[in-house]
CSV table of C-alpha atoms in Angstrom, one decimal:
chain,number,residue,atom,x,y,z
A,1,UNK,CA,-20.5,-30.9,-19.4
A,2,UNK,CA,-17.7,-30.0,-21.8
A,3,UNK,CA,-15.1,-32.7,-22.5
A,4,UNK,CA,-12.3,-30.3,-21.4
A,5,UNK,CA,-14.2,-29.5,-18.1
A,6,UNK,CA,-14.7,-33.2,-17.4
A,7,UNK,CA,-11.0,-33.9,-18.0
A,8,UNK,CA,-9.8,-31.1,-15.8
A,9,UNK,CA,-12.2,-32.1,-12.9
A,10,UNK,CA,-11.2,-35.8,-13.2
A,11,UNK,CA,-7.5,-34.9,-13.2
A,12,UNK,CA,-7.9,-32.7,-10.1
A,13,UNK,CA,-9.8,-35.5,-8.3
A,14,UNK,CA,-6.9,-37.9,-9.1
A,15,UNK,CA,-4.4,-35.4,-7.7
A,16,UNK,CA,-6.4,-35.0,-4.5
A,17,UNK,CA,-6.7,-38.8,-4.1
A,18,UNK,CA,-3.0,-39.2,-4.6
A,19,UNK,CA,-2.3,-36.5,-2.0
A,20,UNK,CA,-4.0,-38.7,0.6
A,21,UNK,CA,-5.0,-35.7,2.7
A,22,UNK,CA,-8.6,-36.3,3.4
A,23,UNK,CA,-11.5,-38.8,3.4
A,24,UNK,CA,-13.1,-39.1,0.0
A,25,UNK,CA,-16.6,-40.6,-0.3
A,26,UNK,CA,-18.2,-41.8,-3.5
A,27,UNK,CA,-18.8,-39.0,-6.0
A,28,UNK,CA,-22.0,-37.1,-6.3
A,29,UNK,CA,-24.6,-38.5,-8.7
A,30,UNK,CA,-26.2,-36.4,-11.4
A,31,UNK,CA,-29.4,-36.3,-9.4
A,32,UNK,CA,-27.5,-35.1,-6.3
A,33,UNK,CA,-25.7,-32.4,-8.2
A,34,UNK,CA,-29.0,-31.2,-9.7
A,35,UNK,CA,-30.6,-31.2,-6.2
A,36,UNK,CA,-27.8,-29.2,-4.8
A,37,UNK,CA,-27.9,-26.6,-7.6
A,38,UNK,CA,-31.7,-26.2,-7.2
A,39,UNK,CA,-31.5,-26.0,-3.4
A,40,UNK,CA,-28.7,-23.4,-3.2
A,41,UNK,CA,-29.4,-21.5,-6.4
A,42,UNK,CA,-26.2,-21.9,-8.5
A,43,UNK,CA,-24.6,-24.2,-11.1
A,44,UNK,CA,-21.3,-25.9,-10.7
A,45,UNK,CA,-18.7,-25.1,-13.3
A,46,UNK,CA,-18.0,-28.2,-15.4
A,47,UNK,CA,-14.6,-29.0,-13.9
A,48,UNK,CA,-15.9,-28.5,-10.3
A,49,UNK,CA,-18.9,-30.7,-11.2
A,50,UNK,CA,-16.6,-33.5,-12.6
A,51,UNK,CA,-14.3,-33.2,-9.6
A,52,UNK,CA,-17.2,-33.8,-7.2
A,53,UNK,CA,-18.7,-36.6,-9.4
A,54,UNK,CA,-15.3,-38.4,-9.2
A,55,UNK,CA,-15.2,-38.3,-5.4
A,56,UNK,CA,-16.7,-36.1,-2.6
A,57,UNK,CA,-14.0,-34.9,-0.2
A,58,UNK,CA,-15.6,-34.7,3.2
A,59,UNK,CA,-13.2,-34.5,6.1
A,60,UNK,CA,-9.6,-34.2,7.2
A,61,UNK,CA,-7.9,-33.7,10.6
A,62,UNK,CA,-8.8,-30.3,12.0
A,63,UNK,CA,-6.1,-27.6,12.0
A,64,UNK,CA,-5.6,-25.5,15.1
A,65,UNK,CA,-7.1,-22.0,14.6
A,66,UNK,CA,-8.9,-23.0,11.4
A,67,UNK,CA,-12.0,-20.9,10.5
A,68,UNK,CA,-13.9,-24.1,9.6
A,69,UNK,CA,-14.0,-27.2,11.6
A,70,UNK,CA,-14.3,-29.1,8.3
A,71,UNK,CA,-13.2,-27.0,5.4
A,72,UNK,CA,-14.7,-29.3,2.7
A,73,UNK,CA,-18.3,-28.4,1.9
A,74,UNK,CA,-20.2,-31.7,2.5
A,75,UNK,CA,-22.7,-31.3,-0.3
A,76,UNK,CA,-24.3,-34.7,0.5
A,77,UNK,CA,-24.9,-34.6,4.3
A,78,UNK,CA,-23.8,-31.2,5.4
A,79,UNK,CA,-25.8,-28.8,7.5
A,80,UNK,CA,-27.7,-26.6,5.0
A,81,UNK,CA,-27.2,-23.5,7.1
A,82,UNK,CA,-23.5,-24.0,7.2
A,83,UNK,CA,-23.3,-24.6,3.5
A,84,UNK,CA,-25.3,-21.4,2.8
A,85,UNK,CA,-22.9,-19.6,5.2
A,86,UNK,CA,-19.9,-20.9,3.2
A,87,UNK,CA,-21.6,-19.9,-0.1
A,88,UNK,CA,-22.2,-16.4,1.2
A,89,UNK,CA,-18.7,-16.0,2.6
A,90,UNK,CA,-17.3,-13.9,-0.4
A,91,UNK,CA,-20.3,-11.5,-0.4
A,92,UNK,CA,-20.4,-11.2,3.3
A,93,UNK,CA,-16.7,-10.3,3.4
A,94,UNK,CA,-17.3,-7.4,1.0
A,95,UNK,CA,-20.3,-6.2,3.1
A,96,UNK,CA,-18.0,-6.2,6.2
A,97,UNK,CA,-15.4,-4.2,4.2
A,98,UNK,CA,-18.1,-1.7,3.2
A,99,UNK,CA,-19.0,-1.3,6.9
A,100,UNK,CA,-15.4,-0.3,7.5
A,101,UNK,CA,-15.3,2.2,4.6
A,102,UNK,CA,-14.6,0.2,1.4
A,103,UNK,CA,-16.5,1.1,-1.7
A,104,UNK,CA,-16.1,-0.5,-5.1
A,105,UNK,CA,-15.3,2.1,-7.8
A,106,UNK,CA,-17.9,0.6,-10.2
A,107,UNK,CA,-20.7,1.3,-7.8
A,108,UNK,CA,-20.8,5.1,-8.3
A,109,UNK,CA,-20.8,7.5,-5.3
A,110,UNK,CA,-20.9,6.0,-1.9
A,111,UNK,CA,-24.0,7.0,0.1
A,112,UNK,CA,-23.2,9.3,3.0
A,113,UNK,CA,-24.9,7.1,5.7
A,114,UNK,CA,-23.2,3.8,6.7
A,115,UNK,CA,-26.6,1.9,6.7
A,116,UNK,CA,-27.4,3.3,3.3
A,117,UNK,CA,-24.0,2.3,2.0
A,118,UNK,CA,-24.4,-1.3,3.3
A,119,UNK,CA,-27.9,-1.5,1.8
A,120,UNK,CA,-26.7,-0.2,-1.6
A,121,UNK,CA,-23.7,-2.6,-1.5
A,122,UNK,CA,-26.0,-5.6,-0.9
A,123,UNK,CA,-28.1,-4.5,-3.9
A,124,UNK,CA,-25.0,-4.3,-6.1
A,125,UNK,CA,-23.6,-7.6,-4.7
A,126,UNK,CA,-26.8,-9.4,-5.5
A,127,UNK,CA,-25.8,-8.9,-9.2
A,128,UNK,CA,-22.2,-10.2,-9.1
A,129,UNK,CA,-21.3,-13.6,-10.4
A,130,UNK,CA,-21.7,-16.4,-7.8
A,131,UNK,CA,-18.7,-18.1,-6.4
A,132,UNK,CA,-18.8,-21.7,-5.1
A,133,UNK,CA,-16.6,-23.0,-2.2
A,134,UNK,CA,-14.1,-25.7,-3.1
A,135,UNK,CA,-12.4,-25.8,0.3
A,136,UNK,CA,-12.6,-23.4,3.2
A,137,UNK,CA,-12.3,-19.9,1.7
A,138,UNK,CA,-11.1,-21.1,-1.7
A,139,UNK,CA,-13.7,-20.6,-4.5
A,140,UNK,CA,-14.4,-21.2,-8.1
A,141,UNK,CA,-16.9,-19.3,-10.2
A,142,UNK,CA,-20.3,-21.0,-10.8
A,143,UNK,CA,-21.6,-21.8,-14.2
A,144,UNK,CA,-22.4,-24.8,-16.4
A,145,UNK,CA,-20.5,-24.7,-19.7
A,146,UNK,CA,-17.5,-23.1,-18.1
A,147,UNK,CA,-14.2,-24.6,-16.8
A,148,UNK,CA,-10.5,-23.7,-16.2
A,149,UNK,CA,-11.2,-20.8,-13.9
A,150,UNK,CA,-8.5,-19.9,-11.4
A,151,UNK,CA,-9.3,-20.8,-7.8
A,152,UNK,CA,-9.5,-17.7,-5.7
A,153,UNK,CA,-8.7,-17.4,-2.0
A,154,UNK,CA,-11.1,-14.9,-0.5
A,155,UNK,CA,-10.9,-13.1,2.8
A,156,UNK,CA,-12.9,-9.9,2.6
A,157,UNK,CA,-11.4,-7.8,0.0
A,158,UNK,CA,-8.1,-9.7,0.3
A,159,UNK,CA,-8.4,-11.9,-2.8
A,160,UNK,CA,-5.6,-13.8,-4.3
A,161,UNK,CA,-5.0,-16.6,-6.8
A,162,UNK,CA,-4.6,-20.0,-5.2
A,163,UNK,CA,-4.4,-22.0,-8.4
A,164,UNK,CA,-4.4,-21.3,-12.2
A,165,UNK,CA,-7.2,-24.0,-12.4
A,166,UNK,CA,-8.6,-26.7,-10.2
A,167,UNK,CA,-5.8,-29.2,-10.7
A,168,UNK,CA,-3.2,-26.5,-10.1
A,169,UNK,CA,-5.1,-25.5,-6.9
A,170,UNK,CA,-5.0,-29.1,-5.6
A,171,UNK,CA,-1.2,-29.1,-6.0
A,172,UNK,CA,-1.0,-25.7,-4.3
A,173,UNK,CA,-3.1,-26.6,-1.3
A,174,UNK,CA,-2.2,-30.2,-0.7
A,175,UNK,CA,1.2,-30.9,-2.3
A,176,UNK,CA,4.5,-29.2,-2.6
A,177,UNK,CA,3.4,-26.3,-4.7
A,178,UNK,CA,6.9,-25.0,-5.4
A,179,UNK,CA,7.8,-28.4,-7.0
A,180,UNK,CA,5.0,-28.1,-9.5
A,181,UNK,CA,4.9,-24.3,-10.2
A,182,UNK,CA,6.2,-23.3,-13.7
A,183,UNK,CA,8.4,-20.2,-13.9
A,184,UNK,CA,5.7,-18.5,-16.0
A,185,UNK,CA,2.9,-19.2,-13.5
A,186,UNK,CA,0.5,-16.3,-14.2
A,187,UNK,CA,-3.2,-17.0,-13.6
A,188,UNK,CA,-5.7,-14.7,-15.2
A,189,UNK,CA,-9.0,-13.9,-13.5
A,190,UNK,CA,-12.0,-14.9,-15.6
A,191,UNK,CA,-15.0,-13.6,-13.7
A,192,UNK,CA,-16.4,-10.1,-13.5
A,193,UNK,CA,-16.3,-8.0,-10.3
A,194,UNK,CA,-14.1,-10.5,-8.4
A,195,UNK,CA,-11.3,-10.0,-10.9
A,196,UNK,CA,-11.2,-6.3,-9.9
A,197,UNK,CA,-9.5,-7.3,-6.6
A,198,UNK,CA,-6.6,-9.1,-8.3
A,199,UNK,CA,-3.6,-7.4,-9.7
């Protein structure tokens, strides 16, 4: 891991612990992180990896009407099917949008038939950069050797910034965001395809 990524992840973990909003178990070991990456077919970004190594957030009181009973991915003991579902959330949201008429401009001409459009979209989506859940529908891009990406909130094609980086995200989600937001807050997307949904 890069020193900058380790520092960012450790700082975000300290902010989460100080927010006292959830149960935090001991962090994931290197062996656990490698197993997760092999099992689910992605690599954590360096700051995300350091965040989870510092402490694994696993639960908090449920919110009424929440999409997830537990929004924290429990990488140690979680149900593999539910973890895969959470990992697939961003792509599945785009597929649903395609079923309702959406078509990404970079994919060329949309096939005439709805089934053909969905099939083509799935082929194209298999090539886009993977996103990894941080909490509920908040995601970071995957990738060893990378860090400092904005955290994205993803609901279908409704994609917004939810933090300029992981630490900023923790402030946004679990603290008084307005008290910490600089006047010049202006995150910049860093990952292909997904950045096309952000203005």
